[in-house]
Amino acid sequence: MTINDIAREAQVSTATVSRVMNNKAVSTDRKARVEAAIAKLNYVPNRMARALMSKSSHAIGVLTTSMSNQYYMEITEVIERRFRDKSYMQFLCCTDGDQERERTYIADLVSRQVDGIIIIDPALENIDSGYLKAMAGQVPLVLVHPLAGVTDIDSVVIDQQLGMARVMDYLAGLGHIDIGFVGGVVGYSYSLKEDAWRRAHVEAGRDPAKQLLVHIEDANTENAVSQTRLALARLLNSGTVPTALFACNDLMAIGILEAAAEVGLRVPDDLTVIGHDNTFLAAHNKLTSVDLKMKSMGLAAADLLMHVMEGRDSEPRRILLTPDLVRRETSARPRSEDGTHH
Amino acid sequence: MTINDIAREAQVSTATVSRVMNNKAVSTDRKARVEAAIAKLNYVPNRMARALMSKSSHAIGVLTTSMSNQYYMEITEVIERRFRDKSYMQFLCCTDGDQERERTYIADLVSRQVDGIIIIDPALENIDSGYLKAMAGQVPLVLVHPLAGVTDIDSVVIDQQLGMARVMDYLAGLGHIDIGFVGGVVGYSYSLKEDAWRRAHVEAGRDPAKQLLVHIEDANTENAVSQTRLALARLLNSGTVPTALFACNDLMAIGILEAAAEVGLRVPDDLTVIGHDNTFLAAHNKLTSVDLKMKSMGLAAADLLMHVMEGRDSEPRRILLTPDLVRRETSARPRSEDGTHH
DNA sequence: AATGTTCCTGTAAGCGGTTGCAATTTGCAA
DNA sequence: TTGCAAATTGCAACCGCTTACAGGAACATT
C-alpha cells in the first residue's frame, strides 16, 4: 500500500496525492477523489520515506539512567506530553549509567535522524564533555543534570548546592548549630550536597570535620531505609547527637525517623530531620524535604530543545532551576535554645 | 555525509560501501579502504534510507498508560533491555488511558514502520477488540493486561483472579472466615479481584454481602494511604471487625495498618492485613502482599513479540502468569481460633 | 484576438541507502 | 597458454515520498 496505489485508485499523479496529504493547493474534486481513495484503501503514508526527503524524522531521543525510577521518569513524562502536541515521538533509551552504552545510543539516534536528543544523567560529571560538545554540533542536544559545571552546552540544571544552602539557612534560622549529614556513596550528586553542607558550616565559623557525617552503602535501593535506621540508631545512642540531620534522599530520612523512634528521640522536639527529593513518602511522613521540581525540569528541557531545534544559532543556554524547600512537621527549633539564634 | 562521500573517498562504488557495512563479500583491501574512509569522515549511515529498502525500521513501539508509575515502567524497562541486545530501539508512548490517543499513537507507529507494538494497558477491557485484531493483522502486536477475556490476540496476561484465589486459600488455611475487601474505584482491575473475593466466599458457603467491603476514592494517588486510614479507622472502631483484610494495593494496605494502630488493634494478632503489588513499601512494612511479577511480564511480552515478529504465522498465543503471594509479618492465624480450622 | 496571470497538474529527479544482474578479475586445473 | 568456475565489482533500478520545473487550462487585461 503506497502512494502509487492511491494515485491509481484516484486517477491522479502521485504528486497530487502528496499534495493532498500535505495540504498544498489541489482542486476540490481531485482532493475529494484522493481522500476517498485514502479512506477506502486505509492508507497510511510511510514516514521513513517522507523523512528521507524532509530530513526530519519528527522524532526525538531521550536518554535516561533508569526507567524504573519514578523520580526520573517524571521528567520524561513531561517531555513526552510536551512533544506529542507537535506529533513528535520519542525514543526512550535506558543507559543504566553506562557511558559506553550512552555513546552507542547517541550514535544510533543520530543515524535514525532524530530531530533532537535530551540526556538525563545525574552522573554526567563523568562524561567526556568534548564528546558531548561535538555531538551538540551534529544534532540539537540538551542536557539535564545536577551539575553546575558544564556551561557550553544547552542544559537544564538544578542547583542542588543552592538547595542545600537553603536548607542550611533554614536550619540556621531555626537556631540549629549541630547539623549532621547523611549521604550515599560518593561520585553522584551526593558530593555536591556534602560540599554545600561543609561550606555552610565553614561560613558559620564551625569546623565541619566535627559534625556528624554518615555514608550509607545502598542509599539508592530499597534497603536505604533499614540501613539508615541501623546505622543511625547506633550513632544516636552513643553520646552527643546533633539537633538536626539532613539526609540526601527521603528514604534515608525515613530511616532516621525510625532510628529516632527506636532510641526514644522525639521528632522534631529532640531532633529535626530533613529529607531530599520530596517524594510522596515525604508527604506521607510529614517530612520536611527538598523538592527538585522534576516536572519543571522536564518542561524546561522540552522547551529548550524545541528552541534549539528551531535553529536560531544562539549561544548555548543554561537554565538554572532552584530546588524548593517544603516545610512540614519534622523540623523545628532545637529544644534547648528557645531564643532567636543567628 | 552520505554513502557517496565514502565511496568517493575510498575510490569504490556505493555498492561496495554498502556491502562493507552489511558484512557481505568484499576483498580485504577495499574493505580496509572503506573502513578507513568511514572512520576518517566519521560516517553514520542513514537508517531511514536503509529502512526504506529493508522494510524494517528496527524499532518497536510501546504504549503505556503512565510513565511516572514505577510499577508499569518495570515492564517497559525489561522490554527495553531485551530489545536493545538486538539493537532495536523503542518508541515509548504514554496514553494516559485515553483510547483516542491510543489509536492515534498506533497509527503513527505503523506509519513509522515499527517492527512491532506492545500495549500495556490495565484498562484494556474498554478497548475495541475488533480494532486491535485488525491492527494485529497489520503489525506484530502484543498485549499486556490483567484481563483473562481476550484470547484471539497475542497477549501476556497476569491472572489476578487466580492471585486473589491464592490469597483466599492462604487465609482459609490460616483459619480466617471474616475476610474484608478494600478496593478502589470500579472499572479497573479492582473488579476482577473483587469478583474473585466474592466467589471465594460463596464457595466457602458464606454470603459475601455480609462481609466488609470498602471502596476508596483515590486508591491510585498518594492520598490512598490517608484516605484508607480515615475510612478504616471509623469502620474498625464501630463494632465487629473482620479478622483479615485484603487491600487492592499496598498503599491502601498501609492505610489499614495505620488505622489499626490508631484504634489499638494489633497486626497480625488481632487483624491480618494483606496488600497487593508487592511494592517496596510492602517489603519495608513487612506487609504480606501479592506480587504481580512485572519483570516476568515484561520479559514474556518481549519474547512473545519477537516470536510474532519472526512471522511463523502460528495461532495467537496467550501467556498466562500467576501472581505470587509473598508472606511477611502482617498475616497470621486469627487469635480466637487456635486449632486447625476445617 | 493577443498577451499576461494565476492556478492546477504531471513528469521526473532526487533523498540515501540496498541489491539483482552482468561484467570483470582472479584462481586454478588441464 | 587456454578454459572455466568462483569471487569481486560497478551499474542502475528501486524502496515510497517530496518537490522543482514546465506545460496546460481558465480567466482577466489591453
mmCIF file of C-alpha atoms in Angstrom, chain A:
data_model
loop_
_atom_site.group_PDB
_atom_site.id
_atom_site.type_symbol
_atom_site.label_atom_id
_atom_site.label_comp_id
_atom_site.label_asym_id
_atom_site.label_seq_id
_atom_site.Cartn_x
_atom_site.Cartn_y
_atom_site.Cartn_z
ATOM 1 C CA MET A 1 0.000 0.000 0.000
ATOM 2 C CA THR A 2 1.858 3.026 -1.292
ATOM 3 C CA ILE A 3 1.212 6.409 -2.687
ATOM 4 C CA ASN A 4 1.110 4.795 -6.109
ATOM 5 C CA ASP A 5 -1.876 2.689 -5.192
ATOM 6 C CA ILE A 6 -3.710 5.773 -4.086
ATOM 7 C CA ALA A 7 -2.726 7.630 -7.230
ATOM 8 C CA ARG A 8 -4.032 4.811 -9.383
ATOM 9 C CA GLU A 9 -7.233 4.449 -7.404
ATOM 10 C CA ALA A 10 -7.912 8.172 -7.524
ATOM 11 C CA GLN A 11 -6.749 8.530 -11.130
ATOM 12 C CA VAL A 12 -4.229 11.219 -10.351
ATOM 13 C CA SER A 13 -0.474 11.503 -10.168
ATOM 14 C CA THR A 14 1.481 10.685 -7.049
ATOM 15 C CA ALA A 15 2.419 14.328 -6.797
ATOM 16 C CA THR A 16 -1.220 15.214 -6.351
ATOM 17 C CA VAL A 17 -1.666 12.624 -3.661
ATOM 18 C CA SER A 18 1.343 14.004 -1.882
ATOM 19 C CA ARG A 19 -0.069 17.489 -2.181
ATOM 20 C CA VAL A 20 -3.346 16.458 -0.688
ATOM 21 C CA MET A 21 -1.555 14.878 2.233
ATOM 22 C CA ASN A 22 0.498 17.982 2.810
ATOM 23 C CA ASN A 23 -2.333 20.438 2.418
ATOM 24 C CA LYS A 24 -0.986 22.083 -0.657
ATOM 25 C CA ALA A 25 -3.126 23.605 -3.365
ATOM 26 C CA VAL A 26 -5.266 20.981 -5.089
ATOM 27 C CA SER A 27 -8.604 21.373 -6.828
ATOM 28 C CA THR A 28 -11.597 20.334 -4.817
ATOM 29 C CA ASP A 29 -12.709 17.420 -6.950
ATOM 30 C CA ARG A 30 -9.301 15.794 -7.092
ATOM 31 C CA LYS A 31 -8.826 16.368 -3.439
ATOM 32 C CA ALA A 32 -12.077 14.588 -2.772
ATOM 33 C CA ARG A 33 -11.094 11.696 -5.027
ATOM 34 C CA VAL A 34 -7.770 11.298 -3.282
ATOM 35 C CA GLU A 35 -9.279 11.461 0.163
ATOM 36 C CA ALA A 36 -11.847 8.893 -0.815
ATOM 37 C CA ALA A 37 -9.123 6.594 -2.087
ATOM 38 C CA ILE A 38 -7.103 7.036 1.092
ATOM 39 C CA ALA A 39 -10.112 6.228 3.201
ATOM 40 C CA LYS A 40 -11.150 3.326 1.039
ATOM 41 C CA LEU A 41 -7.760 1.638 0.966
ATOM 42 C CA ASN A 42 -6.999 2.602 4.537
ATOM 43 C CA TYR A 43 -3.735 4.098 3.507
ATOM 44 C CA VAL A 44 -1.074 5.263 5.944
ATOM 45 C CA PRO A 45 1.887 7.086 4.425
ATOM 46 C CA ASN A 46 5.367 5.810 5.096
ATOM 47 C CA ARG A 47 7.128 8.217 7.387
ATOM 48 C CA MET A 48 10.510 6.750 6.606
ATOM 49 C CA ALA A 49 10.210 7.738 3.025
ATOM 50 C CA ARG A 50 8.940 11.113 3.988
ATOM 51 C CA ALA A 51 11.779 11.616 6.429
ATOM 52 C CA LEU A 52 14.252 10.766 3.728
ATOM 53 C CA MET A 53 13.274 13.843 1.781
ATOM 54 C CA SER A 54 12.379 16.193 4.562
ATOM 55 C CA LYS A 55 15.440 15.256 6.584
ATOM 56 C CA SER A 56 13.378 15.194 9.705
ATOM 57 C CA SER A 57 12.093 12.054 11.320
ATOM 58 C CA HIS A 58 9.813 14.027 13.581
ATOM 59 C CA ALA A 59 11.195 12.087 16.497
ATOM 60 C CA ILE A 60 13.453 12.866 19.411
ATOM 61 C CA GLY A 61 15.613 10.695 21.618
ATOM 62 C CA VAL A 62 15.647 10.744 25.381
ATOM 63 C CA LEU A 63 18.463 9.071 27.258
ATOM 64 C CA THR A 64 17.868 8.297 30.874
ATOM 65 C CA THR A 65 19.674 6.373 33.558
ATOM 66 C CA SER A 66 16.858 4.211 34.721
ATOM 67 C CA MET A 67 13.302 3.682 33.663
ATOM 68 C CA SER A 68 12.047 2.090 36.823
ATOM 69 C CA ASN A 69 12.965 5.152 38.818
ATOM 70 C CA GLN A 70 9.718 7.037 39.037
ATOM 71 C CA TYR A 71 11.586 10.076 40.022
ATOM 72 C CA TYR A 72 13.442 10.473 36.748
ATOM 73 C CA MET A 73 10.545 9.306 34.704
ATOM 74 C CA GLU A 74 8.589 12.333 35.811
ATOM 75 C CA ILE A 75 10.921 14.395 33.681
ATOM 76 C CA THR A 76 10.482 12.069 30.765
ATOM 77 C CA GLU A 77 6.747 12.034 31.058
ATOM 78 C CA VAL A 78 6.521 15.789 30.864
ATOM 79 C CA ILE A 79 8.797 15.791 27.846
ATOM 80 C CA GLU A 80 6.613 13.255 26.127
ATOM 81 C CA ARG A 81 3.490 15.273 26.741
ATOM 82 C CA ARG A 82 5.141 18.409 25.525
ATOM 83 C CA PHE A 83 6.315 16.881 22.294
ATOM 84 C CA ARG A 84 3.302 14.853 21.444
ATOM 85 C CA ASP A 85 1.351 18.041 20.923
ATOM 86 C CA LYS A 86 3.546 18.570 17.915
ATOM 87 C CA SER A 87 3.150 14.904 16.987
ATOM 88 C CA TYR A 88 6.735 14.096 17.726
ATOM 89 C CA MET A 89 7.537 10.683 19.094
ATOM 90 C CA GLN A 90 10.297 9.826 21.446
ATOM 91 C CA PHE A 91 12.797 7.041 21.536
ATOM 92 C CA LEU A 92 13.414 6.275 25.167
ATOM 93 C CA CYS A 93 16.810 4.795 25.898
ATOM 94 C CA CYS A 94 17.962 3.446 29.197
ATOM 95 C CA THR A 95 21.678 3.764 29.761
ATOM 96 C CA ASP A 96 21.997 2.298 33.262
ATOM 97 C CA GLY A 97 24.635 4.944 33.713
ATOM 98 C CA ASP A 98 26.905 3.098 31.319
ATOM 99 C CA GLN A 99 28.855 5.599 29.246
ATOM 100 C CA GLU A 100 29.710 3.100 26.572
ATOM 101 C CA ARG A 101 26.054 2.407 26.052
ATOM 102 C CA GLU A 102 25.311 6.099 26.160
ATOM 103 C CA ARG A 103 27.532 6.684 23.180
ATOM 104 C CA THR A 104 26.145 3.745 21.294
ATOM 105 C CA TYR A 105 22.669 5.062 21.798
ATOM 106 C CA ILE A 106 23.540 8.556 20.708
ATOM 107 C CA ALA A 107 25.155 7.291 17.524
ATOM 108 C CA ASP A 108 22.136 5.140 16.838
ATOM 109 C CA LEU A 109 19.777 8.035 17.427
ATOM 110 C CA VAL A 110 21.733 10.190 15.040
ATOM 111 C CA SER A 111 21.572 7.516 12.385
ATOM 112 C CA ARG A 112 17.844 7.438 12.911
ATOM 113 C CA GLN A 113 17.808 11.114 12.076
ATOM 114 C CA VAL A 114 16.189 12.233 15.292
ATOM 115 C CA ASP A 115 15.497 15.934 15.403
ATOM 116 C CA GLY A 116 16.948 16.285 18.866
ATOM 117 C CA ILE A 117 18.269 14.495 21.928
ATOM 118 C CA ILE A 118 17.796 15.047 25.636
ATOM 119 C CA ILE A 119 20.180 13.397 28.042
ATOM 120 C CA ILE A 120 19.064 12.973 31.614
ATOM 121 C CA ASP A 121 22.005 11.832 33.627
ATOM 122 C CA PRO A 122 22.727 12.662 37.242
ATOM 123 C CA ALA A 123 26.244 11.310 36.848
ATOM 124 C CA LEU A 124 27.043 13.489 33.911
ATOM 125 C CA GLU A 125 30.136 14.712 35.632
ATOM 126 C CA ASN A 126 31.870 11.610 34.398
ATOM 127 C CA ILE A 127 31.155 12.080 30.772
ATOM 128 C CA ASP A 128 33.574 13.410 28.213
ATOM 129 C CA SER A 129 32.308 16.906 27.653
ATOM 130 C CA GLY A 130 34.346 17.265 24.474
ATOM 131 C CA TYR A 131 32.406 14.398 23.024
ATOM 132 C CA LEU A 132 29.125 15.944 24.034
ATOM 133 C CA LYS A 133 30.081 19.253 22.533
ATOM 134 C CA ALA A 134 30.915 17.560 19.263
ATOM 135 C CA MET A 135 27.545 15.835 19.321
ATOM 136 C CA ALA A 136 25.772 19.082 20.083
ATOM 137 C CA GLY A 137 27.231 20.307 16.811
ATOM 138 C CA GLN A 138 25.658 17.424 14.922
ATOM 139 C CA VAL A 139 22.233 17.368 16.455
ATOM 140 C CA PRO A 140 20.239 19.575 18.832
ATOM 141 C CA LEU A 141 21.247 18.386 22.253
ATOM 142 C CA VAL A 142 20.030 19.289 25.704
ATOM 143 C CA LEU A 143 21.437 18.055 28.978
ATOM 144 C CA VAL A 144 19.523 17.634 32.194
ATOM 145 C CA HIS A 145 21.774 17.172 35.162
ATOM 146 C CA PRO A 146 22.575 18.320 38.643
ATOM 147 C CA LEU A 147 25.890 19.848 37.833
ATOM 148 C CA ALA A 148 26.764 23.468 37.706
ATOM 149 C CA GLY A 149 29.993 22.875 35.827
ATOM 150 C CA VAL A 150 29.392 22.422 32.114
ATOM 151 C CA THR A 151 28.345 25.706 30.607
ATOM 152 C CA ASP A 152 28.954 25.453 26.893
ATOM 153 C CA ILE A 153 26.185 23.008 26.060
ATOM 154 C CA ASP A 154 22.492 23.748 26.280
ATOM 155 C CA SER A 155 21.368 22.394 29.570
ATOM 156 C CA VAL A 156 18.835 22.450 32.326
ATOM 157 C CA VAL A 157 20.475 22.345 35.687
ATOM 158 C CA ILE A 158 19.013 22.051 39.112
ATOM 159 C CA ASP A 159 21.247 23.802 41.534
ATOM 160 C CA GLN A 160 21.478 21.305 44.340
ATOM 161 C CA GLN A 161 24.109 23.310 46.086
ATOM 162 C CA LEU A 162 21.742 26.200 46.305
ATOM 163 C CA GLY A 163 19.040 23.867 47.529
ATOM 164 C CA MET A 164 21.372 22.668 50.229
ATOM 165 C CA ALA A 165 22.266 26.233 51.086
ATOM 166 C CA ARG A 166 18.596 26.941 51.567
ATOM 167 C CA VAL A 167 18.322 24.013 53.929
ATOM 168 C CA MET A 168 21.247 25.284 55.948
ATOM 169 C CA ASP A 169 19.828 28.787 56.015
ATOM 170 C CA TYR A 170 16.518 27.475 57.204
ATOM 171 C CA LEU A 171 18.148 25.407 59.932
ATOM 172 C CA ALA A 172 20.311 28.319 60.977
ATOM 173 C CA GLY A 173 17.198 30.450 61.185
ATOM 174 C CA LEU A 174 15.617 27.883 63.451
ATOM 175 C CA GLY A 175 18.682 28.050 65.620
ATOM 176 C CA HIS A 176 20.422 24.805 64.805
ATOM 177 C CA ILE A 177 24.165 24.567 65.081
ATOM 178 C CA ASP A 178 24.976 20.897 65.114
ATOM 179 C CA ILE A 179 23.689 19.767 61.759
ATOM 180 C CA GLY A 180 24.621 16.271 60.635
ATOM 181 C CA PHE A 181 24.719 14.954 57.096
ATOM 182 C CA VAL A 182 23.645 11.549 55.846
ATOM 183 C CA GLY A 183 24.659 10.787 52.287
ATOM 184 C CA GLY A 184 25.208 7.864 49.960
ATOM 185 C CA VAL A 185 28.195 6.616 48.065
ATOM 186 C CA VAL A 186 30.463 9.238 46.610
ATOM 187 C CA GLY A 187 30.511 10.285 42.978
ATOM 188 C CA TYR A 188 26.895 11.022 42.484
ATOM 189 C CA SER A 189 25.245 14.252 43.309
ATOM 190 C CA TYR A 190 25.792 13.484 46.970
ATOM 191 C CA SER A 191 29.124 15.176 46.960
ATOM 192 C CA LEU A 192 27.522 18.345 45.677
ATOM 193 C CA LYS A 193 25.290 18.494 48.691
ATOM 194 C CA GLU A 194 28.032 17.439 51.000
ATOM 195 C CA ASP A 195 30.218 20.257 49.753
ATOM 196 C CA ALA A 196 27.446 22.768 50.276
ATOM 197 C CA TRP A 197 26.829 21.395 53.746
ATOM 198 C CA ARG A 198 30.505 21.680 54.557
ATOM 199 C CA ARG A 199 30.721 25.179 53.188
ATOM 200 C CA ALA A 200 27.754 26.350 55.219
ATOM 201 C CA HIS A 201 29.417 25.098 58.373
ATOM 202 C CA VAL A 202 32.656 26.844 57.493
ATOM 203 C CA GLU A 203 30.881 30.055 56.681
ATOM 204 C CA ALA A 204 29.209 29.905 60.060
ATOM 205 C CA GLY A 205 32.628 29.595 61.605
ATOM 206 C CA ARG A 206 32.351 25.941 62.504
ATOM 207 C CA ASP A 207 34.555 23.011 61.686
ATOM 208 C CA PRO A 208 32.601 20.601 59.515
ATOM 209 C CA ALA A 209 35.000 17.834 60.465
ATOM 210 C CA LYS A 210 33.490 17.956 63.925
ATOM 211 C CA GLN A 211 29.983 17.410 62.591
ATOM 212 C CA LEU A 212 28.255 14.099 62.216
ATOM 213 C CA LEU A 213 28.764 12.723 58.692
ATOM 214 C CA VAL A 214 27.440 9.322 57.684
ATOM 215 C CA HIS A 215 27.575 7.457 54.400
ATOM 216 C CA ILE A 216 25.076 4.732 53.612
ATOM 217 C CA GLU A 217 26.032 1.995 51.170
ATOM 218 C CA ASP A 218 22.806 1.276 49.381
ATOM 219 C CA ALA A 219 21.398 4.758 49.538
ATOM 220 C CA ASN A 220 19.511 4.297 46.303
ATOM 221 C CA THR A 221 17.950 0.920 46.883
ATOM 222 C CA GLU A 222 15.017 -0.171 48.894
ATOM 223 C CA ASN A 223 17.456 -1.120 51.615
ATOM 224 C CA ALA A 224 18.173 2.517 52.212
ATOM 225 C CA VAL A 225 15.587 2.830 54.950
ATOM 226 C CA SER A 226 16.679 -0.120 57.034
ATOM 227 C CA GLN A 227 20.367 0.500 56.500
ATOM 228 C CA THR A 228 19.976 4.040 57.656
ATOM 229 C CA ARG A 229 17.895 3.023 60.619
ATOM 230 C CA LEU A 230 20.566 0.553 61.685
ATOM 231 C CA ALA A 231 23.455 2.944 61.231
ATOM 232 C CA LEU A 232 21.747 5.876 62.863
ATOM 233 C CA ALA A 233 20.270 4.024 65.806
ATOM 234 C CA ARG A 234 23.776 3.044 66.793
ATOM 235 C CA LEU A 235 25.097 6.567 66.432
ATOM 236 C CA LEU A 236 22.218 8.312 68.113
ATOM 237 C CA ASN A 237 22.547 6.020 71.053
ATOM 238 C CA SER A 238 26.203 6.753 71.590
ATOM 239 C CA GLY A 239 26.735 10.101 73.195
ATOM 240 C CA THR A 240 26.132 13.530 71.763
ATOM 241 C CA VAL A 241 23.705 13.821 68.921
ATOM 242 C CA PRO A 242 23.178 16.738 66.554
ATOM 243 C CA THR A 243 19.999 18.759 66.864
ATOM 244 C CA ALA A 244 19.330 18.410 63.144
ATOM 245 C CA LEU A 245 20.048 15.814 60.489
ATOM 246 C CA PHE A 246 19.865 16.213 56.755
ATOM 247 C CA ALA A 247 19.509 13.147 54.517
ATOM 248 C CA CYS A 248 20.259 13.105 50.813
ATOM 249 C CA ASN A 249 17.041 11.352 49.996
ATOM 250 C CA ASP A 250 13.712 10.719 51.649
ATOM 251 C CA LEU A 251 14.398 7.044 52.082
ATOM 252 C CA MET A 252 17.315 7.736 54.341
ATOM 253 C CA ALA A 253 15.388 10.459 56.119
ATOM 254 C CA ILE A 254 12.717 7.942 56.975
ATOM 255 C CA GLY A 255 15.410 5.603 58.229
ATOM 256 C CA ILE A 256 16.480 8.394 60.531
ATOM 257 C CA LEU A 257 12.910 8.885 61.688
ATOM 258 C CA GLU A 258 12.696 5.216 62.554
ATOM 259 C CA ALA A 259 16.040 5.214 64.318
ATOM 260 C CA ALA A 260 14.986 8.207 66.357
ATOM 261 C CA ALA A 261 11.785 6.483 67.416
ATOM 262 C CA GLU A 262 13.828 3.449 68.312
ATOM 263 C CA VAL A 263 16.189 5.262 70.650
ATOM 264 C CA GLY A 264 13.481 7.427 72.113
ATOM 265 C CA LEU A 265 14.227 10.742 70.461
ATOM 266 C CA ARG A 266 11.208 12.798 69.566
ATOM 267 C CA VAL A 267 10.991 14.486 66.181
ATOM 268 C CA PRO A 268 11.059 17.420 65.870
ATOM 269 C CA ASP A 269 11.385 18.249 69.557
ATOM 270 C CA ASP A 270 14.666 16.456 70.127
ATOM 271 C CA LEU A 271 15.768 16.104 66.547
ATOM 272 C CA THR A 272 14.972 17.915 63.338
ATOM 273 C CA VAL A 273 15.041 15.735 60.216
ATOM 274 C CA ILE A 274 15.128 16.975 56.660
ATOM 275 C CA GLY A 275 14.955 14.805 53.578
ATOM 276 C CA HIS A 276 15.552 15.337 49.911
ATOM 277 C CA ASP A 277 13.529 14.784 46.709
ATOM 278 C CA ASN A 278 10.135 15.383 48.245
ATOM 279 C CA THR A 279 8.750 12.060 47.127
ATOM 280 C CA PHE A 280 5.310 11.010 48.185
ATOM 281 C CA LEU A 281 6.975 9.284 51.116
ATOM 282 C CA ALA A 282 7.945 12.683 52.407
ATOM 283 C CA ALA A 283 4.388 13.927 52.129
ATOM 284 C CA HIS A 284 3.108 10.860 53.849
ATOM 285 C CA ASN A 285 5.584 11.039 56.721
ATOM 286 C CA LYS A 286 5.145 14.768 57.158
ATOM 287 C CA LEU A 287 8.794 15.075 56.349
ATOM 288 C CA THR A 288 10.374 18.408 55.571
ATOM 289 C CA SER A 289 12.129 17.828 52.277
ATOM 290 C CA VAL A 290 13.809 19.446 49.319
ATOM 291 C CA ASP A 291 11.836 19.357 46.082
ATOM 292 C CA LEU A 292 13.889 19.083 42.921
ATOM 293 C CA LYS A 293 10.932 20.007 40.753
ATOM 294 C CA MET A 294 11.348 17.298 38.187
ATOM 295 C CA LYS A 295 8.310 18.358 36.237
ATOM 296 C CA SER A 296 9.688 21.843 35.853
ATOM 297 C CA MET A 297 12.931 20.369 34.653
ATOM 298 C CA GLY A 298 11.159 18.274 32.080
ATOM 299 C CA LEU A 299 9.230 21.252 30.854
ATOM 300 C CA ALA A 300 12.304 23.419 30.676
ATOM 301 C CA ALA A 301 14.243 20.713 28.859
ATOM 302 C CA ALA A 302 11.499 20.190 26.306
ATOM 303 C CA ASP A 303 11.138 23.876 25.621
ATOM 304 C CA LEU A 304 14.856 24.390 25.401
ATOM 305 C CA LEU A 305 15.222 21.536 22.962
ATOM 306 C CA MET A 306 12.464 22.924 20.792
ATOM 307 C CA HIS A 307 14.206 26.233 20.837
ATOM 308 C CA VAL A 308 17.484 24.678 19.756
ATOM 309 C CA MET A 309 15.702 22.639 17.121
ATOM 310 C CA GLU A 310 14.314 25.770 15.613
ATOM 311 C CA GLY A 311 17.876 26.523 14.886
ATOM 312 C CA ARG A 312 18.437 30.138 15.642
ATOM 313 C CA ASP A 313 22.052 29.568 16.342
ATOM 314 C CA SER A 314 22.242 31.362 19.624
ATOM 315 C CA GLU A 315 24.758 30.791 22.332
ATOM 316 C CA PRO A 316 24.291 27.650 24.397
ATOM 317 C CA ARG A 317 21.799 28.396 27.115
ATOM 318 C CA ARG A 318 21.870 27.190 30.625
ATOM 319 C CA ILE A 319 18.630 27.152 32.523
ATOM 320 C CA LEU A 320 19.192 27.079 36.221
ATOM 321 C CA LEU A 321 16.402 25.914 38.464
ATOM 322 C CA THR A 322 16.376 26.225 42.208
ATOM 323 C CA PRO A 323 15.043 23.487 44.443
ATOM 324 C CA ASP A 324 12.232 24.294 46.812
ATOM 325 C CA LEU A 325 12.244 23.588 50.491
ATOM 326 C CA VAL A 326 8.954 22.056 51.536
ATOM 327 C CA ARG A 327 8.494 22.596 55.236
ATOM 328 C CA ARG A 328 6.495 20.005 57.104
ATOM 329 C CA GLU A 329 6.413 18.683 60.628
ATOM 330 C CA THR A 330 9.826 17.141 61.154
ATOM 331 C CA SER A 331 11.658 20.429 61.514
ATOM 332 C CA ALA A 332 11.510 22.883 64.400
ATOM 333 C CA ARG A 333 13.629 24.908 66.750
ATOM 334 C CA PRO A 334 16.029 22.947 68.857
ATOM 335 C CA ARG A 335 14.608 22.340 72.326
ATOM 336 C CA SER A 336 17.481 23.678 74.346
ATOM 337 C CA GLU A 337 17.629 27.054 72.669
ATOM 338 C CA ASP A 338 14.416 28.917 72.653
ATOM 339 C CA GLY A 339 15.542 32.388 71.760
ATOM 340 C CA THR A 340 16.370 33.514 68.288
ATOM 341 C CA HIS A 341 19.724 32.280 67.284
ATOM 342 C CA HIS A 342 21.788 33.505 64.408
#
